[in-house]
PDB file of C-alpha atoms in Angstrom:
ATOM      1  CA  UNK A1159     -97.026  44.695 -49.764  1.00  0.00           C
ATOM      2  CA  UNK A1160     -97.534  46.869 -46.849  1.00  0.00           C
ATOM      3  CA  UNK A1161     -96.301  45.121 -43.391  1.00  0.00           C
ATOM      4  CA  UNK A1162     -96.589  45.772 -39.744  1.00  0.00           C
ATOM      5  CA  UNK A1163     -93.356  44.369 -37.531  1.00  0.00           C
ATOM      6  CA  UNK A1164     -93.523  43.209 -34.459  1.00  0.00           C
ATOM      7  CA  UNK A1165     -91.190  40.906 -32.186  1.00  0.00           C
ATOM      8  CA  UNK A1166     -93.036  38.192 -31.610  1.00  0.00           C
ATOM      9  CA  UNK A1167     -91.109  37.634 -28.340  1.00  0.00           C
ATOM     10  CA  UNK A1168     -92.021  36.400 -25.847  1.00  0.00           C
ATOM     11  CA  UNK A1169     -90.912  39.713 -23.585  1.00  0.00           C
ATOM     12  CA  UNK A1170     -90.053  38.707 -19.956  1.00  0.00           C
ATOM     13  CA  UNK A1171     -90.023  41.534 -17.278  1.00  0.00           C
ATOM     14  CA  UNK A1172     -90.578  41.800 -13.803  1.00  0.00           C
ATOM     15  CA  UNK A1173     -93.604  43.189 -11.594  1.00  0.00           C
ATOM     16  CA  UNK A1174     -92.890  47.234 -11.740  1.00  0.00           C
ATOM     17  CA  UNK A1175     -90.461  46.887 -14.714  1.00  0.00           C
ATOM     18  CA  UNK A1176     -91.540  48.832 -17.626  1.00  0.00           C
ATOM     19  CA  UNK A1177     -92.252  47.256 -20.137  1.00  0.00           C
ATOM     20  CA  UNK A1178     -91.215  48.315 -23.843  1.00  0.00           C
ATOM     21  CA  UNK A1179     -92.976  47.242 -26.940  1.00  0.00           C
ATOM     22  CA  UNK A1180     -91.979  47.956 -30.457  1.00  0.00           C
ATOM     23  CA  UNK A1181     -93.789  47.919 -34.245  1.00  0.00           C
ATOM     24  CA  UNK A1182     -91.998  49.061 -37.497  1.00  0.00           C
ATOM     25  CA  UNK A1183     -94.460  50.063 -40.513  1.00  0.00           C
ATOM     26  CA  UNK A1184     -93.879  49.738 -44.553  1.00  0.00           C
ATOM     27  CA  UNK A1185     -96.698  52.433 -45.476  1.00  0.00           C
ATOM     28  CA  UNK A1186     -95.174  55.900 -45.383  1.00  0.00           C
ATOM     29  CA  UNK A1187     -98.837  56.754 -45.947  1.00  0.00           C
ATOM     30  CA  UNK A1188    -100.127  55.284 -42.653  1.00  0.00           C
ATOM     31  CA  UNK A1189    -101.258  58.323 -40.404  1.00  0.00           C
ATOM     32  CA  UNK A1190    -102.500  56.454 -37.496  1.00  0.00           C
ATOM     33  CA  UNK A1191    -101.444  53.484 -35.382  1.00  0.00           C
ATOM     34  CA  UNK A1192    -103.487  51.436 -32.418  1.00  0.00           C
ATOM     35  CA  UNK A1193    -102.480  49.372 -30.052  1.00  0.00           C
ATOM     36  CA  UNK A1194    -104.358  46.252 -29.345  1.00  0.00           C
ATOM     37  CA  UNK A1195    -104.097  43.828 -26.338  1.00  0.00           C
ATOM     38  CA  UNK A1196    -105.320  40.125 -26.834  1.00  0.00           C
ATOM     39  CA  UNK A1197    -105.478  37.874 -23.851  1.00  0.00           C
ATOM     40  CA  UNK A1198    -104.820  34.079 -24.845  1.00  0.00           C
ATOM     41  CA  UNK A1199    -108.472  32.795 -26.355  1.00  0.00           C
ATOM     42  CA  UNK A1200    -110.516  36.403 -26.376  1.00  0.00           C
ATOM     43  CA  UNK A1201    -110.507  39.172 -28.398  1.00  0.00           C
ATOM     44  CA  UNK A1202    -108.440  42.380 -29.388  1.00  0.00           C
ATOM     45  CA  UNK A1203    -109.037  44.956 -26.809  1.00  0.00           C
ATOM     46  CA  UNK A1204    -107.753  48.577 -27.967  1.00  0.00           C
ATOM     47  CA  UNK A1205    -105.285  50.257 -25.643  1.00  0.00           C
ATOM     48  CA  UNK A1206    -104.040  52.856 -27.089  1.00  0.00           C
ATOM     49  CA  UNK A1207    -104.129  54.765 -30.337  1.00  0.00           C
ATOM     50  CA  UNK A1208    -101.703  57.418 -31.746  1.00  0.00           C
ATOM     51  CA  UNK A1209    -101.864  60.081 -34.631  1.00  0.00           C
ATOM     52  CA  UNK A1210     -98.911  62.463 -34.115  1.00  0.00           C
ATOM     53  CA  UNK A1211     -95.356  62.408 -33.477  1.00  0.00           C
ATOM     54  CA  UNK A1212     -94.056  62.295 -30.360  1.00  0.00           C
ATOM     55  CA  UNK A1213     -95.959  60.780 -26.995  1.00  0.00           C
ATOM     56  CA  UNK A1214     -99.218  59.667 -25.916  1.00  0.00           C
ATOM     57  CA  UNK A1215    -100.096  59.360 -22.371  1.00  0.00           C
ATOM     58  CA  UNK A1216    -102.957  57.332 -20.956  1.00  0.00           C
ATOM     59  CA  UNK A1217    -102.680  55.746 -17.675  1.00  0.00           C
ATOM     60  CA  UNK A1218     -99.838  53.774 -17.304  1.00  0.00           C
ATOM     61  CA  UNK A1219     -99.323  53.071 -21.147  1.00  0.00           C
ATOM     62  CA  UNK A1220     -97.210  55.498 -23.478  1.00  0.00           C
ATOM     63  CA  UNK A1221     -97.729  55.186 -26.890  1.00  0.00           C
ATOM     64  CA  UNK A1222     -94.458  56.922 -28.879  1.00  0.00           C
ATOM     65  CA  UNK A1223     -94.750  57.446 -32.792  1.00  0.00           C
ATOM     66  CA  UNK A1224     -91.590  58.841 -34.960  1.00  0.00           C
ATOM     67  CA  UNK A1225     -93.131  58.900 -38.565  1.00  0.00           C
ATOM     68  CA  UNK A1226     -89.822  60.011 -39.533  1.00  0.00           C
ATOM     69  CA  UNK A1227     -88.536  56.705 -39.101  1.00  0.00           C
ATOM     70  CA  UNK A1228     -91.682  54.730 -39.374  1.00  0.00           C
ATOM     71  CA  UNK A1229     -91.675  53.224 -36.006  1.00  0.00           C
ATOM     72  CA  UNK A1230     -94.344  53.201 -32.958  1.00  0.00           C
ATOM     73  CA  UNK A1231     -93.813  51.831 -29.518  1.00  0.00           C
ATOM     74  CA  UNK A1232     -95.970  50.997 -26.144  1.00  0.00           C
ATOM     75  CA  UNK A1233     -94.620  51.419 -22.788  1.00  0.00           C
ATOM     76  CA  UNK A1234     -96.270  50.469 -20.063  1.00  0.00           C
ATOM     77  CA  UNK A1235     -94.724  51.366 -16.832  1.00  0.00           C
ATOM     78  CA  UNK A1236     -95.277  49.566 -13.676  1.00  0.00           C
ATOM     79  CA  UNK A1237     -96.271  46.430 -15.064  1.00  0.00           C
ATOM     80  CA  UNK A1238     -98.696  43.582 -13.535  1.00  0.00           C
ATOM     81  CA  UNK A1239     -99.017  39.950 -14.146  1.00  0.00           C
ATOM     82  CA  UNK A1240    -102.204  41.156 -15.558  1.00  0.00           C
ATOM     83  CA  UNK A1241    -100.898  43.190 -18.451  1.00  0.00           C
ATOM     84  CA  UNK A1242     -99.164  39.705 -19.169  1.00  0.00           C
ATOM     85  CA  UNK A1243    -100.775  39.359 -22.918  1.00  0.00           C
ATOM     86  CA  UNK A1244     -99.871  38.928 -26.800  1.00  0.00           C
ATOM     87  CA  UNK A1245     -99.669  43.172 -27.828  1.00  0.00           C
ATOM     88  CA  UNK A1246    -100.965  43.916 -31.631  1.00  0.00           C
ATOM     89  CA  UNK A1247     -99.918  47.029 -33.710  1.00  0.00           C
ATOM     90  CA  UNK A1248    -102.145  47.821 -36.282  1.00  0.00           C
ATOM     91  CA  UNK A1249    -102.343  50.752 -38.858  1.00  0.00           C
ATOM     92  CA  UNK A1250    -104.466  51.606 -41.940  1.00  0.00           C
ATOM     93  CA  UNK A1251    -102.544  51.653 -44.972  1.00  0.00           C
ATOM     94  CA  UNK A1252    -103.031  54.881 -46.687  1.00  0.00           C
ATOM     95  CA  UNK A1253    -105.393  53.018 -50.073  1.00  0.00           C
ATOM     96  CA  UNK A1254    -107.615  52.072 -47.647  1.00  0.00           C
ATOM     97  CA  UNK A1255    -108.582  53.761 -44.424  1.00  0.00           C
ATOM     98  CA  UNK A1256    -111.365  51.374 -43.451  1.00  0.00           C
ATOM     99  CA  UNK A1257    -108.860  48.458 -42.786  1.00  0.00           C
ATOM    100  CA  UNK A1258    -106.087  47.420 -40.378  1.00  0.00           C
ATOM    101  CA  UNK A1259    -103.063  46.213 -41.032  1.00  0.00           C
ATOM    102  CA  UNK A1260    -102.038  43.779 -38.245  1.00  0.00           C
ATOM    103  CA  UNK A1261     -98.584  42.963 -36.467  1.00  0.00           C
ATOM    104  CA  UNK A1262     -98.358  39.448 -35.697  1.00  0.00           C
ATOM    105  CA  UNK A1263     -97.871  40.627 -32.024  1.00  0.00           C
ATOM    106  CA  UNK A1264     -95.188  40.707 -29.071  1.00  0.00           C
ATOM    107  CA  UNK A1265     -96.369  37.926 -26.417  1.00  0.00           C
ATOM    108  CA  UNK A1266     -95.395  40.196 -23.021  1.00  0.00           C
ATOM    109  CA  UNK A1267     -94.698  37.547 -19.767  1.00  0.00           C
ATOM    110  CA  UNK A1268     -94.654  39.830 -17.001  1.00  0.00           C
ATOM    111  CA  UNK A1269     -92.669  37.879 -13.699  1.00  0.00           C
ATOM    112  CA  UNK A1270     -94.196  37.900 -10.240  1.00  0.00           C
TER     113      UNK A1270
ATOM    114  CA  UNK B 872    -125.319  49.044 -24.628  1.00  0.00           C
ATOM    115  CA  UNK B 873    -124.358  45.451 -25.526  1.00  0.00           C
ATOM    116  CA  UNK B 874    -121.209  45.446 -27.464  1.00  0.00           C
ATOM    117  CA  UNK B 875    -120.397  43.175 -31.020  1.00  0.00           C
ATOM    118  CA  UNK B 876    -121.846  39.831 -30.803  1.00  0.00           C
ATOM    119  CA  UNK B 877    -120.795  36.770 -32.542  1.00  0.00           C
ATOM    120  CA  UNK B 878    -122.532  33.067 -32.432  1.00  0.00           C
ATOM    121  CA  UNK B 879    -121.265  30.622 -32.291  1.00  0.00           C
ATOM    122  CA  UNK B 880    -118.270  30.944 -30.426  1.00  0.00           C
ATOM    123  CA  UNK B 881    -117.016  27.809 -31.434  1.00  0.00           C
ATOM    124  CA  UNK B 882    -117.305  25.859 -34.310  1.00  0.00           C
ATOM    125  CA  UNK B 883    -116.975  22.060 -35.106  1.00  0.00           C
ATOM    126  CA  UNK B 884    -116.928  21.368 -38.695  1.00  0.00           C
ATOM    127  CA  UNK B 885    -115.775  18.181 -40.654  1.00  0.00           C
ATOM    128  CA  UNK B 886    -114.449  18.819 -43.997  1.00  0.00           C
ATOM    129  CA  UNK B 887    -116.693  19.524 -46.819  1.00  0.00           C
ATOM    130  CA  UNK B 888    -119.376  20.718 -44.407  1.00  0.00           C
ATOM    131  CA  UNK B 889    -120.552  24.895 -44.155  1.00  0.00           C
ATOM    132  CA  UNK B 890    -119.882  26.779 -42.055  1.00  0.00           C
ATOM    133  CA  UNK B 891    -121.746  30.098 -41.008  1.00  0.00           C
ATOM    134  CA  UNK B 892    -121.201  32.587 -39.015  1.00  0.00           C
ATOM    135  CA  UNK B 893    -123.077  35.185 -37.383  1.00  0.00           C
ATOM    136  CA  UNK B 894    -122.078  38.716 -36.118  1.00  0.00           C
ATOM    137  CA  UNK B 895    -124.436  41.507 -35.140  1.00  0.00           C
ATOM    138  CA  UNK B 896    -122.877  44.855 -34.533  1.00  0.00           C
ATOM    139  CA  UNK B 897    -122.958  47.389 -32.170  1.00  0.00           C
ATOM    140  CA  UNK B 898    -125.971  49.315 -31.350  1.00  0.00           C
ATOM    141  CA  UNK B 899    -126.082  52.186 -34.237  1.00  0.00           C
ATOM    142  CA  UNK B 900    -123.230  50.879 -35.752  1.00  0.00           C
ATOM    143  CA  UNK B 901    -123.617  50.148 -39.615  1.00  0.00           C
ATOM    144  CA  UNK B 902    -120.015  49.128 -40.659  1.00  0.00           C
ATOM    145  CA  UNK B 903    -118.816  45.586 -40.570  1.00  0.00           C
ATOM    146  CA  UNK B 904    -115.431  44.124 -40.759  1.00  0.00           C
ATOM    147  CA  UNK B 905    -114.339  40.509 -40.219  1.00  0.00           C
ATOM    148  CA  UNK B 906    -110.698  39.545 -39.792  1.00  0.00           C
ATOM    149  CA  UNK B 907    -108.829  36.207 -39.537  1.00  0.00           C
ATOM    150  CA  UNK B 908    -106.789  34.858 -36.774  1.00  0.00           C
ATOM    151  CA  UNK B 909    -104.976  31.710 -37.948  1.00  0.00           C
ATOM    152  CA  UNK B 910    -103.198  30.032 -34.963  1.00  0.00           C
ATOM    153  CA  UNK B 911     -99.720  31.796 -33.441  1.00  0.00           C
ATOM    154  CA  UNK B 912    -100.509  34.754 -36.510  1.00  0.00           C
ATOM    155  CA  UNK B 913    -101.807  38.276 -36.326  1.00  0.00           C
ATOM    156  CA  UNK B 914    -105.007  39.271 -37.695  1.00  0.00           C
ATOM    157  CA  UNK B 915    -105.890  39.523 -41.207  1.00  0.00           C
ATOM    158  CA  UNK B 916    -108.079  41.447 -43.114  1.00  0.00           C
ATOM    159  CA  UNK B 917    -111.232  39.868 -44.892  1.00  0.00           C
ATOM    160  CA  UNK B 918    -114.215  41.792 -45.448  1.00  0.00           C
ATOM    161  CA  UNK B 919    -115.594  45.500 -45.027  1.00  0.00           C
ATOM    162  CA  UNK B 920    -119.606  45.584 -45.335  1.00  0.00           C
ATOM    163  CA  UNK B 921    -122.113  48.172 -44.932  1.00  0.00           C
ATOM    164  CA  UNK B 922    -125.584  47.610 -45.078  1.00  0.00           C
ATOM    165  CA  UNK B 923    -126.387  45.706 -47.830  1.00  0.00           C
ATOM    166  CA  UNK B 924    -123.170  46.591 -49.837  1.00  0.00           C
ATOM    167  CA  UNK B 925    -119.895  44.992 -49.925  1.00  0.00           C
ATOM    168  CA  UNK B 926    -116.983  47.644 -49.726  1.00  0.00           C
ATOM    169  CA  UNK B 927    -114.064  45.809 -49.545  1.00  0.00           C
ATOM    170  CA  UNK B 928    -113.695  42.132 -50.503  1.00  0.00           C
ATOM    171  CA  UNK B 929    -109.933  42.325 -50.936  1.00  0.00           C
ATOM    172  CA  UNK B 930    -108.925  40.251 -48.060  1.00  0.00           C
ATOM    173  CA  UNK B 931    -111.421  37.053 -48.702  1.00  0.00           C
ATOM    174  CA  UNK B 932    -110.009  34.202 -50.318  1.00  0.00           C
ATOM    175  CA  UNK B 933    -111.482  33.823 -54.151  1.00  0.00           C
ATOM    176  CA  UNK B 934    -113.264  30.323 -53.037  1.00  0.00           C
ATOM    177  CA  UNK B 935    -115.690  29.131 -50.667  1.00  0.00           C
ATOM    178  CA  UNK B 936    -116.282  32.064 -48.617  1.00  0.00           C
ATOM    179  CA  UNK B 937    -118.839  34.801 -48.959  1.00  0.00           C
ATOM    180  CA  UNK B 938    -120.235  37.903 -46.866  1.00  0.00           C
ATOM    181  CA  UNK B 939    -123.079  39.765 -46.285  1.00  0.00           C
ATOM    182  CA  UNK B 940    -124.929  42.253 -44.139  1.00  0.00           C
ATOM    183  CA  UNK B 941    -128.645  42.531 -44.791  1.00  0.00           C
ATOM    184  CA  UNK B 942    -130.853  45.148 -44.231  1.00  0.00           C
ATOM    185  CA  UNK B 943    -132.054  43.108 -41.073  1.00  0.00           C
ATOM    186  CA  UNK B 944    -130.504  40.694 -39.281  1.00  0.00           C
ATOM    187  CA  UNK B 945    -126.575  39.891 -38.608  1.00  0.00           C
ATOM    188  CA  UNK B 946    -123.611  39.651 -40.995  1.00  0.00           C
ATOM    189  CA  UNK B 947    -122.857  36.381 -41.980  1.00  0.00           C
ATOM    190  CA  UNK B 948    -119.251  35.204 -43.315  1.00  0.00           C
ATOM    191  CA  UNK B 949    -120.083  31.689 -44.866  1.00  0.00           C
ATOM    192  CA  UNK B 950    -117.474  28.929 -46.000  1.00  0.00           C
ATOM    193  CA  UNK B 951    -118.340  26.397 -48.085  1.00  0.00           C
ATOM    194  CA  UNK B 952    -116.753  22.919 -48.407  1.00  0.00           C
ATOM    195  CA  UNK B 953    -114.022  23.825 -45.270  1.00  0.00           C
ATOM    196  CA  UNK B 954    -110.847  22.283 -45.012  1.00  0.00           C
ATOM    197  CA  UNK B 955    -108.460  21.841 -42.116  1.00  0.00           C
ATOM    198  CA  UNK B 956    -106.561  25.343 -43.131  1.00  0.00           C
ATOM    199  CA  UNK B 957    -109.638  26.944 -42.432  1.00  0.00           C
ATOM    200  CA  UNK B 958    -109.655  26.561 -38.647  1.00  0.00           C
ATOM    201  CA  UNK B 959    -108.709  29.308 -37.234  1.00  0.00           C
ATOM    202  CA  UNK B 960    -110.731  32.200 -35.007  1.00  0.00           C
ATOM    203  CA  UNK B 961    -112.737  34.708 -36.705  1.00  0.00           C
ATOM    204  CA  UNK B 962    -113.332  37.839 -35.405  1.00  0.00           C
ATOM    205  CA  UNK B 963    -115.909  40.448 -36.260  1.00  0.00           C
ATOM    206  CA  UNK B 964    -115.598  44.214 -36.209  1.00  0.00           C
ATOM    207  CA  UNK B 965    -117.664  47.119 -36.226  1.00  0.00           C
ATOM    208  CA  UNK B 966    -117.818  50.878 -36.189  1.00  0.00           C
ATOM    209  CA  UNK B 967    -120.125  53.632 -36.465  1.00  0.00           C
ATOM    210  CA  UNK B 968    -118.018  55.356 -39.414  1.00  0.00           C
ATOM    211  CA  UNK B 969    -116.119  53.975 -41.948  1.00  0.00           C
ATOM    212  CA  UNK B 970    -112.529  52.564 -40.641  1.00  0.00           C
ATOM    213  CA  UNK B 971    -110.371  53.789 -37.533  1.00  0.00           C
ATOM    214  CA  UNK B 972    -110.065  57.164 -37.529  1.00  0.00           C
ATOM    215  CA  UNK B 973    -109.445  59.889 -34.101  1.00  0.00           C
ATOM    216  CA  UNK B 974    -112.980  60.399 -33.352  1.00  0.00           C
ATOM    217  CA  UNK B 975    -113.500  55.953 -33.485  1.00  0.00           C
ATOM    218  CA  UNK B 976    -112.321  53.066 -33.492  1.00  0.00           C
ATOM    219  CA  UNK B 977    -113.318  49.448 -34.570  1.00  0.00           C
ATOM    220  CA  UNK B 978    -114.514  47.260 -31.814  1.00  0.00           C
ATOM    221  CA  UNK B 979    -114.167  43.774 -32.140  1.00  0.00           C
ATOM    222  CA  UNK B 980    -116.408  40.796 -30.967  1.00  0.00           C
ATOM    223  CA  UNK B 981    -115.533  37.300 -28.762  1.00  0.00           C
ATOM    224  CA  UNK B 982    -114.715  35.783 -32.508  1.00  0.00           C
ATOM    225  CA  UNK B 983    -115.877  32.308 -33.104  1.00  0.00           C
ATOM    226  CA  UNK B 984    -113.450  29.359 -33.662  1.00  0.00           C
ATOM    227  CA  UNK B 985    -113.904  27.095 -36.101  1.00  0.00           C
ATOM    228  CA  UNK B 986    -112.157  23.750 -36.216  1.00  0.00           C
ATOM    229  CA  UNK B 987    -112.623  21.356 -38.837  1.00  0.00           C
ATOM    230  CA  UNK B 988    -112.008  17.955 -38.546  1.00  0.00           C
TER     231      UNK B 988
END
């Protein structure tokens, strides 16, 4: 059964800490990964998505993805109160592109 | 450009009773997914619908609950004779081409939540 890891946390830092969020896959096959934040009671909001090794840079989130070892991450530097939220990895497994697989998320707290 | 809609947005149901519903997609967006969010749990997979068609019903459980996208009007995600493991939030998806690839993504509605009683 393909899976999608997360810590379910929840991850405490302080205002201007950065923040460091991490997802394991099971589907070698999986070529792209997205990162979803969901405030408590709405909807997943995308944040970030990543399709090659190495960094993506958007603002003050960092997406990292090492295929090699089947592992993605989300930094987000400078962090606010507001970026306090549950974070969701998700990837398509390889049999079927259409879908997402989704982590059961990393709750972030982020201290005043 | 309005984005996904969903109605309701929340859902009282006792058990036994239907439930239906609704989710209209995107503007020129033809590609319909609804996922599962059972309390403190990720999101799960249900349903991938195009116009008329069902593409993927791998994710729906093999009992009470259908989908379907007309050619006009909303997709509609009905469950029949709910029970309490039912509640949960349902969120719809959609996208202009099939699943998330570099050039989109899948953008997701409010989700309605349905409790039942």
């Amino acid at each position: 059964q393909k899976e999608v890891e997360q810590n379910s946390g929840p991850l405490s830092v302080p205002e201007g800490a950065i923040a460091s969020l991490n997802c394991t896959y099971s589907d070698r096959g999986s070529q792209s990964f997205f990162w979803y934040r969901q405030y408590s009671g709405k909807s997943p909001e995308l944040i970030m998505s990543i399709y090659s090794n190495g960094d993506k840079e958007d603002g003050r989130f960092t997406a990292q993805l090492n295929k090699a070892s089947q592992y993605v991450s989300l930094l987000i530097r400078d962090s606010q109160p507001s970026d306090s939220a549950t974070y969701l990895c998700a990837a398509p497994p390889m049999d079927s592109s259409y879908k997402l697989i989704f982590g059961s998320g990393t709750r972030l707290l982020v201290r005043p | 450009n309005a984005g996904v809609m969903q109605n309701p947005r929340h859902l009282v149901r006792r058990r036994g009773q239907e439930a239906r519903l609704r989710c209209s997609p995107m503007k020129g967006h033809s590609h319909v997914y609804w996922y599962r969010q059972l309390p403190e749990e990720g999101l799960k997979f249900m349903v991938y619908l195009q116009k008329e068609n069902i593409i993927d019903e791998s994710g729906m459980p093999k009992e009470r609950f259908s989908a379907e996208f007309p050619k006009e009007g909303p997709s509609i995600l009905r469950i029949q004779q709910v029970v309490r493991g039912d509640s949960a939030a349902y969120f719809c998806a959609s996208s202009v081409i099939p699943g998330p690839k570099n050039t989109d993504t899948q953008y997701f509605g409010p989700g309605t939540r349905l409790t039942v009683l």
